[in-house]
XYZ file of C-alpha atoms in Angstrom:
537
model
C -19.968 -25.571 17.156
C -19.136 -23.833 20.441
C -19.868 -20.179 20.686
C -17.735 -19.549 23.709
C -16.065 -16.323 24.218
C -12.593 -15.684 25.965
C -13.056 -12.882 28.484
C -10.919 -10.635 30.300
C -7.620 -11.432 28.603
C -4.587 -8.993 28.805
C -4.101 -9.253 24.903
C -7.457 -8.081 24.196
C -7.252 -4.799 26.777
C -6.314 -2.380 23.627
C -8.556 -4.346 21.245
C -11.721 -5.843 23.162
C -11.418 -3.456 26.120
C -11.680 -6.273 28.321
C -10.715 -5.900 32.138
C -9.397 -8.617 34.398
C -8.178 -12.029 33.750
C -10.152 -14.919 33.578
C -9.706 -18.319 31.493
C -13.084 -19.770 33.013
C -14.656 -20.004 29.466
C -11.911 -21.672 27.566
C -11.290 -23.866 30.634
C -14.922 -25.563 30.491
C -14.374 -25.721 26.775
C -11.592 -27.737 26.748
C -12.769 -29.973 29.562
C -15.597 -30.473 27.511
C -13.804 -31.880 24.738
C -15.484 -35.168 23.339
C -12.131 -37.391 23.493
C -11.954 -40.477 21.609
C -9.246 -43.272 21.298
C -7.904 -43.784 18.024
C -5.640 -46.166 16.533
C -2.619 -45.955 13.739
C -3.027 -48.402 10.641
C -0.693 -48.784 7.396
C -2.505 -45.664 5.853
C 0.139 -43.676 7.026
C 3.769 -45.089 6.979
C 4.708 -43.652 10.290
C 2.802 -44.779 13.462
C 1.583 -42.290 15.802
C 2.278 -42.944 19.599
C -0.366 -40.603 21.135
C -3.694 -39.066 20.481
C -5.059 -35.993 22.494
C -5.255 -36.757 26.197
C -4.683 -40.218 25.361
C -1.874 -42.583 25.483
C -3.462 -45.011 22.715
C -2.183 -45.001 18.966
C -4.295 -42.871 16.747
C -5.129 -42.836 13.101
C -7.623 -40.049 11.628
C -11.542 -40.605 11.187
C -11.303 -42.163 7.936
C -15.278 -40.958 7.329
C -13.927 -37.503 7.961
C -10.814 -37.652 5.850
C -10.511 -33.727 5.435
C -8.700 -32.061 8.449
C -8.168 -28.614 9.629
C -4.427 -27.452 10.058
C -2.224 -24.582 10.685
C 1.144 -24.132 8.937
C 3.802 -21.546 10.003
C 5.786 -19.967 7.353
C 9.242 -18.233 7.666
C 11.731 -16.428 5.359
C 14.951 -14.781 5.338
C 16.597 -15.173 2.380
C 16.291 -13.499 -0.893
C 12.553 -11.679 -1.930
C 11.065 -12.832 1.366
C 7.220 -11.672 0.068
C 7.863 -13.592 -3.332
C 9.131 -16.593 -1.470
C 5.631 -16.372 0.896
C 3.804 -15.944 -2.715
C 4.961 -18.852 -4.178
C 4.606 -20.946 -1.367
C 1.006 -20.182 -0.782
C 0.511 -20.691 -4.713
C 2.364 -24.169 -4.468
C 0.487 -25.425 -1.320
C -3.015 -24.474 -3.086
C -1.854 -26.468 -6.149
C -0.819 -29.327 -3.899
C -4.152 -30.146 -2.047
C -4.325 -27.516 1.034
C -7.407 -25.333 0.765
C -6.266 -22.194 2.583
C -8.555 -20.311 4.394
C -7.246 -17.825 6.739
C -3.995 -15.993 6.792
C -2.103 -14.326 9.916
C -0.592 -10.904 9.885
C 2.763 -10.688 8.502
C 5.822 -10.348 11.026
C 9.195 -8.877 10.741
C 11.110 -10.545 13.426
C 14.731 -10.812 14.832
C 16.261 -14.177 14.347
C 16.405 -16.963 17.299
C 18.937 -19.308 18.188
C 21.221 -18.140 15.205
C 21.138 -14.371 15.611
C 23.723 -13.570 13.166
C 21.473 -13.646 10.036
C 19.152 -11.277 8.095
C 15.493 -10.258 9.782
C 12.695 -13.193 9.384
C 9.280 -12.758 7.653
C 6.835 -14.815 9.595
C 3.026 -15.777 9.112
C 0.780 -18.687 9.259
C -1.960 -20.079 7.462
C -5.373 -22.182 8.385
C -6.790 -24.427 6.460
C -8.101 -27.613 5.259
C -6.557 -30.685 3.505
C -7.271 -34.403 2.605
C -3.645 -35.413 2.864
C -2.395 -37.224 5.493
C -0.141 -36.008 8.029
C 3.103 -37.427 6.497
C 1.920 -37.008 3.094
C 1.520 -33.191 4.093
C 4.930 -33.320 5.378
C 6.355 -34.730 2.422
C 4.341 -32.073 0.092
C 5.807 -29.053 2.334
C 9.186 -30.133 1.996
C 9.056 -30.667 -1.512
C 7.853 -26.847 -1.723
C 10.837 -25.911 0.348
C 13.191 -27.881 -1.982
C 11.475 -26.151 -5.033
C 12.024 -22.913 -3.347
C 15.834 -23.117 -3.002
C 16.022 -24.527 0.411
C 19.158 -26.730 0.717
C 20.474 -28.515 4.230
C 22.387 -25.633 6.228
C 22.792 -24.735 9.637
C 19.962 -25.388 12.003
C 18.039 -22.579 12.478
C 20.036 -20.644 10.163
C 18.900 -18.773 6.912
C 16.454 -20.118 4.594
C 14.329 -18.976 1.517
C 11.286 -20.638 2.605
C 10.467 -22.827 5.887
C 7.265 -24.472 6.496
C 6.380 -26.343 9.629
C 2.962 -27.972 10.779
C 1.540 -26.478 14.013
C -1.398 -28.530 13.920
C -3.342 -31.160 12.273
C -7.007 -31.866 13.184
C -7.357 -32.702 16.529
C -4.472 -35.147 16.504
C -1.094 -35.261 18.663
C 1.384 -36.914 16.291
C 4.883 -38.358 17.650
C 7.027 -40.364 15.289
C 10.430 -40.590 13.935
C 9.684 -37.882 11.031
C 7.200 -35.875 12.388
C 5.582 -33.939 15.871
C 2.563 -32.288 15.940
C 1.971 -30.239 17.378
C 5.431 -28.704 16.583
C 7.101 -29.193 19.506
C 9.007 -25.724 19.862
C 5.705 -23.745 19.324
C 5.489 -23.017 22.884
C 8.529 -21.025 23.231
C 8.330 -19.066 20.474
C 6.573 -15.548 19.899
C 7.336 -15.251 16.038
C 5.118 -18.677 15.981
C 2.584 -18.170 18.734
C 1.549 -14.516 17.404
C 0.712 -15.628 13.902
C -1.039 -18.540 15.126
C -3.029 -16.738 17.499
C -4.128 -14.849 14.551
C -5.752 -17.621 12.970
C -8.304 -17.789 15.991
C -11.124 -15.463 16.592
C -12.316 -14.436 20.349
C -15.160 -16.780 19.777
C -14.336 -20.572 19.591
C -15.625 -21.771 15.875
C -14.699 -25.453 16.296
C -14.172 -28.476 18.445
C -10.877 -28.888 16.330
C -10.000 -25.125 17.733
C -10.818 -26.327 21.403
C -8.177 -29.270 21.031
C -5.540 -26.721 19.718
C -6.280 -24.721 22.494
C -5.923 -27.753 25.084
C -2.501 -28.621 23.351
C -0.918 -25.663 25.149
C -1.739 -27.169 28.520
C -2.793 -23.690 29.839
C -6.340 -23.126 31.307
C -6.814 -20.221 28.938
C -5.284 -21.940 26.024
C -3.363 -20.338 23.183
C -4.402 -16.942 24.328
C -2.702 -17.452 27.739
C 0.501 -18.936 26.271
C 0.788 -15.732 24.100
C 0.097 -13.239 27.060
C 2.875 -15.285 28.805
C 5.073 -14.695 26.160
C 4.206 -10.731 25.888
C 1.305 -10.972 24.229
C -0.104 -7.896 22.040
C 2.387 -5.361 24.267
C 5.149 -6.927 22.839
C 4.272 -6.254 18.982
C 6.295 -3.276 17.779
C 8.926 -3.976 19.880
C 11.069 -7.152 21.105
C 11.878 -7.685 17.589
C 8.408 -8.332 16.381
C 6.551 -6.065 14.221
C 3.405 -6.352 12.260
C 4.105 -5.147 8.520
C 2.077 -4.866 5.583
C 4.176 -5.058 1.913
C 3.705 -1.996 -0.080
C 5.806 -1.414 -3.224
C 9.280 -2.032 -2.035
C 8.674 -1.344 1.896
C 7.178 -3.053 4.741
C 4.782 -1.107 6.231
C 4.474 -0.568 9.993
C 1.143 1.270 10.413
C 1.398 1.315 14.058
C 4.169 4.090 14.037
C 1.989 7.143 12.730
C -1.020 8.144 10.607
C -0.737 8.231 6.976
C -2.657 10.661 4.831
C -4.036 9.843 1.478
C -4.769 12.799 -0.743
C -7.507 12.517 -3.374
C -7.192 13.329 -6.775
C -10.496 12.914 -8.672
C -10.478 13.002 -12.741
C -13.927 13.094 -12.867
C -16.319 15.709 -14.083
C -19.204 15.246 -11.626
C -17.521 14.163 -8.303
C -19.151 16.411 -5.362
C -16.250 18.199 -4.124
C -13.932 19.064 -7.074
C -15.545 17.123 -10.223
C -14.183 18.780 -13.341
C -11.161 20.547 -11.900
C -8.432 17.916 -12.661
C -9.537 16.201 -15.919
C -6.592 17.723 -17.827
C -3.276 16.307 -17.366
C -1.514 19.500 -16.486
C -4.133 20.169 -13.657
C -4.192 16.550 -12.086
C -0.007 16.558 -12.006
C -0.334 19.925 -10.375
C -2.567 18.930 -7.912
C -0.314 15.984 -7.305
C 2.686 18.242 -6.639
C 0.678 20.214 -4.218
C -0.927 17.316 -2.178
C 2.928 15.988 -1.818
C 4.199 19.363 -1.010
C 1.397 19.574 1.770
C 2.523 15.979 3.076
C 0.364 13.452 1.590
C 1.860 9.786 1.836
C -0.400 8.241 -0.610
C -2.223 9.993 -3.634
C -5.564 7.967 -4.419
C -6.513 8.582 -8.443
C -10.256 8.221 -9.269
C -11.602 8.234 -12.476
C -15.247 6.738 -11.721
C -17.282 8.838 -9.565
C -18.557 6.912 -6.700
C -20.880 9.769 -5.718
C -24.469 9.200 -4.595
C -26.427 8.260 -7.867
C -23.007 8.726 -10.368
C -23.721 6.978 -13.316
C -21.259 3.854 -14.207
C -18.559 4.134 -16.903
C -17.403 1.065 -18.731
C -13.750 -0.050 -18.051
C -12.359 1.443 -21.386
C -14.229 5.025 -20.574
C -12.400 5.030 -17.355
C -8.938 3.884 -18.659
C -9.362 6.661 -20.990
C -9.452 9.306 -18.358
C -6.798 7.440 -16.100
C -4.138 6.099 -18.189
C -2.897 9.709 -19.456
C -2.959 11.363 -16.157
C -1.478 8.044 -14.525
C 1.592 7.999 -17.159
C 2.003 11.590 -16.610
C 1.965 11.633 -12.829
C 4.560 8.430 -12.525
C 7.218 10.501 -14.361
C 7.204 13.304 -11.685
C 10.358 13.390 -9.423
C 8.082 14.167 -6.356
C 6.231 11.060 -6.631
C 9.435 9.302 -5.736
C 9.075 7.365 -2.393
C 4.972 8.218 -2.434
C 2.626 5.753 -2.837
C -0.009 5.520 -5.599
C -3.580 4.218 -5.199
C -6.190 3.630 -8.097
C -10.101 4.117 -6.680
C -11.802 1.598 -9.011
C -14.116 -1.482 -8.747
C -13.392 -2.601 -12.159
C -10.932 -5.504 -12.446
C -9.519 -4.599 -15.798
C -8.981 -0.814 -14.469
C -6.997 -2.190 -11.400
C -4.748 -4.394 -13.699
C -3.720 -1.856 -16.330
C -3.076 0.888 -13.320
C -0.864 -1.453 -11.603
C 1.002 -2.311 -14.282
C 1.953 1.304 -14.603
C 2.938 1.825 -11.196
C 0.240 2.030 -9.158
C 0.875 0.315 -5.403
C -2.874 -0.305 -3.848
C -6.036 -0.871 -5.248
C -8.880 1.028 -3.239
C -12.539 -0.734 -4.035
C -15.195 1.008 -2.707
C -17.367 -2.139 -3.426
C -15.316 -4.569 -1.540
C -15.321 -6.708 -4.557
C -19.399 -6.855 -4.978
C -19.378 -4.474 -8.099
C -16.959 -6.629 -10.375
C -16.209 -10.058 -8.504
C -13.220 -10.732 -10.861
C -11.429 -7.942 -9.078
C -10.785 -10.166 -6.167
C -8.892 -12.723 -8.302
C -7.086 -9.928 -10.104
C -5.780 -8.113 -7.289
C -4.706 -11.757 -5.705
C -2.525 -12.029 -8.694
C -1.180 -8.601 -8.930
C 0.435 -9.112 -5.179
C -0.847 -5.637 -4.194
C -2.713 -4.162 -0.867
C -6.507 -4.040 -1.340
C -8.638 -1.510 0.319
C -12.146 -3.318 1.334
C -14.799 -0.818 1.896
C -18.115 -1.414 3.119
C -21.023 -0.413 0.602
C -24.419 -1.472 0.165
C -25.783 -1.522 -3.314
C -24.242 0.493 -5.825
C -23.576 4.307 -6.150
C -27.238 4.543 -7.857
C -28.735 2.388 -4.779
C -26.657 2.705 -1.758
C -28.878 5.481 -0.436
C -32.058 3.719 -0.973
C -34.007 2.946 1.964
C -33.580 -0.444 2.208
C -29.824 0.023 2.277
C -30.089 2.426 5.127
C -31.693 0.335 7.444
C -29.226 -1.024 10.313
C -30.206 -2.239 13.760
C -26.843 -1.782 14.924
C -24.627 -0.221 12.528
C -21.174 -0.854 13.955
C -21.986 -4.350 14.507
C -23.628 -5.256 10.941
C -20.738 -3.181 9.062
C -18.332 -5.340 10.927
C -19.982 -8.447 9.968
C -20.464 -7.418 6.072
C -16.837 -6.062 6.200
C -15.426 -9.354 7.650
C -17.630 -11.412 5.065
C -15.900 -9.485 2.093
C -12.547 -9.834 3.812
C -13.001 -13.414 4.232
C -14.055 -13.743 0.451
C -11.202 -11.627 -0.533
C -8.781 -14.253 1.404
C -10.482 -17.311 -0.516
C -9.926 -15.325 -3.790
C -6.374 -15.381 -3.205
C -5.443 -12.037 -1.003
C -3.763 -12.774 2.156
C -4.942 -10.942 5.182
C -1.878 -9.170 5.336
C -2.458 -7.179 2.087
C -5.864 -6.153 3.141
C -7.053 -2.703 4.481
C -10.473 -2.094 5.751
C -12.641 1.058 5.177
C -16.144 1.191 6.868
C -17.214 3.455 4.411
C -18.330 6.408 5.932
C -20.824 8.546 3.475
C -21.600 5.139 1.936
C -25.349 3.240 2.265
C -25.218 5.568 5.719
C -26.896 8.555 7.175
C -25.581 11.157 9.059
C -26.396 9.550 12.466
C -24.753 6.120 11.417
C -21.839 8.257 10.134
C -21.138 9.438 13.682
C -21.581 6.115 15.217
C -18.832 4.444 12.656
C -16.288 7.287 13.481
C -17.133 7.159 17.089
C -17.184 3.097 16.964
C -14.211 1.878 15.437
C -12.970 0.141 18.155
C -16.068 -1.838 18.372
C -15.619 -2.693 14.893
C -12.540 -4.387 15.691
C -14.101 -6.001 18.509
C -16.574 -7.515 16.325
C -14.257 -8.633 13.457
C -11.920 -10.061 16.218
C -14.778 -12.475 17.244
C -14.253 -14.158 13.671
C -10.603 -13.478 13.280
C -8.168 -11.756 15.121
C -5.792 -11.130 12.215
C -8.574 -9.545 10.715
C -9.097 -7.299 13.487
C -5.611 -5.712 13.045
C -5.889 -5.117 9.709
C -5.019 -1.036 9.084
C -8.289 0.925 8.894
C -8.833 3.695 6.393
C -11.571 6.528 7.034
C -12.464 8.876 4.430
C -14.959 11.578 6.092
C -13.677 14.394 3.738
C -16.144 17.030 2.817
C -19.177 14.641 2.854
C -22.534 15.710 2.984
C -23.071 14.504 6.525
C -20.676 17.266 7.554
C -22.303 19.835 5.526
C -25.706 18.917 7.452
C -24.089 19.021 10.699
C -22.297 22.505 10.060
C -24.609 23.928 7.619
C -22.265 24.305 4.929
C -23.706 23.643 1.307
C -20.483 23.922 -0.257
C -18.119 21.202 -0.105
C -15.093 22.965 0.142
C -16.112 24.782 3.087
C -16.327 21.548 4.920
C -12.465 21.375 5.544
C -12.854 22.342 9.279
C -15.548 19.697 9.770
C -13.030 17.264 8.342
C -10.621 17.649 10.546
C -13.061 17.164 13.411
C -14.196 13.897 11.796
C -10.540 12.609 11.037
C -9.667 13.349 14.734
C -12.404 11.357 16.031
C -11.267 8.538 13.823
C -7.756 8.699 14.365
C -8.222 8.426 18.052
C -10.413 5.527 17.517
C -7.884 3.719 15.898
C -7.674 4.534 12.165
C -4.791 4.153 10.526
C -4.942 5.910 7.457
C -7.089 9.371 6.606
C -8.128 10.068 3.074
C -9.012 13.776 2.388
C -9.159 16.431 0.040
C -7.204 18.906 2.225
C -4.141 17.238 3.371
C -2.247 20.425 4.850
C -4.879 20.731 7.875
C -5.538 17.319 7.779
C -1.893 16.307 8.312
C -1.476 18.791 11.241
C -4.535 17.118 12.999
C -2.946 13.607 12.406
C -0.010 14.863 13.930
C -1.668 16.068 17.191
C -3.505 12.779 17.361
C -0.515 10.821 17.156
C 0.967 13.016 19.836
C -2.045 12.281 21.940
C -1.900 8.648 21.401
C 1.710 8.366 22.143
C 1.079 10.248 25.389
C -1.690 8.031 26.497
C 0.911 4.865 25.496
C 3.322 6.187 27.571
C 1.363 7.391 30.711
C -0.717 4.060 30.720
C -4.166 6.476 30.185
C -7.229 4.540 29.541
C -10.201 5.722 27.642
């Protein structure tokens, strides 16, 4: 496999910090393709007329029947998210192994403009289905989800198109691959590029770039269609479905207020175990401007003992049932801070919108499958070990903390994807204060752009995921400021979240919402000014 990097493209100026414009490496990769002449047989009922860079007939290599594919998804009728969820489920049941998801985009309709907004996405995967067998499967899924013959480019509950099939270029009466109108559609190219990394990971991906007939491959094509600068405008915005809304996390920083129901949390342990005290605190957090309330009944402080699921639920459920009844919570989001699959399931059944797992699925592997079935956003946090071992000498060893955290975070994200959580439902948290020393926490807060860069080498979609940071009142702030009382660390917390927001954090998890919200507003204004004036930092 090739590990060629795509240097200096405009779409990465924000993400990767590159300068200039050079497509030399991808051009070299495309030129180096090992091109083979193939021939069709009756294995597939319709013959192909051309293979990549070849006018000969083509056929899949029968010795390597499993092919890597890319499929586009679109929907603008009915419950669009549910349509996508059902389509993904049916694809998996039909012989398509989904390995990657793009981001989720809400887009203006093209060609026929008098119709509702679309959701668009794409998946990358493998299949042993032949190209025309695959087409037949996708058409049946469309039919099963209610699509009927109608206006071309008109409204539809689901639209599934084969963008790429292995290294093949296919032209038949029933099927054209690559899809013939990819090259003119930003709403297709954006999610397609998401499925790639800034490093080429296979010869198949090299061939996909070559189909664009651009020296810089699909990345140059995306730049020519507007690239990253078109996201958020021109009828193309990245969204994450939470509750009944599609969240565009680029608009402003969101504030997550902490509600600990534990007797031993380092900052406020024991204060909110009673239902009345917990409800009062939620009302305060909301009045101060919290967008999300993160409710935790299991302590994750260093050396905290682990509760059973039943014990955790006994603390959580009475408080949660009271909170969902108060008028103030309407329009706000609720998150459960747990690494236990059973707790996550029960919490979502009672109105929680987000599962926030400090272990990223490592302490209860069932949680990944459960959250995938629940269909809610999932916060993947970086931590080594568990709360009793995370601060051990072994777990504090890093050669390059940002690079290693990025690599380990991506591994957790990838496992979540393979377990059924689409990438467009994943939020990442670098785990400030978890398995980190003071200097490492500072490196993380200052190094969020480099974390995105490292993740982007494997998956651009993963690098665009919303980032949550939670430095609030942590021990390292006390060490720096000589504040032994956690409550006295709020000013230090403001400095820490400011660094995080300016580095790209989208959610801040804090105890003192009032002061942190003001800091977030100033940071958002600074970022807006930077964008408006074209400043670079």
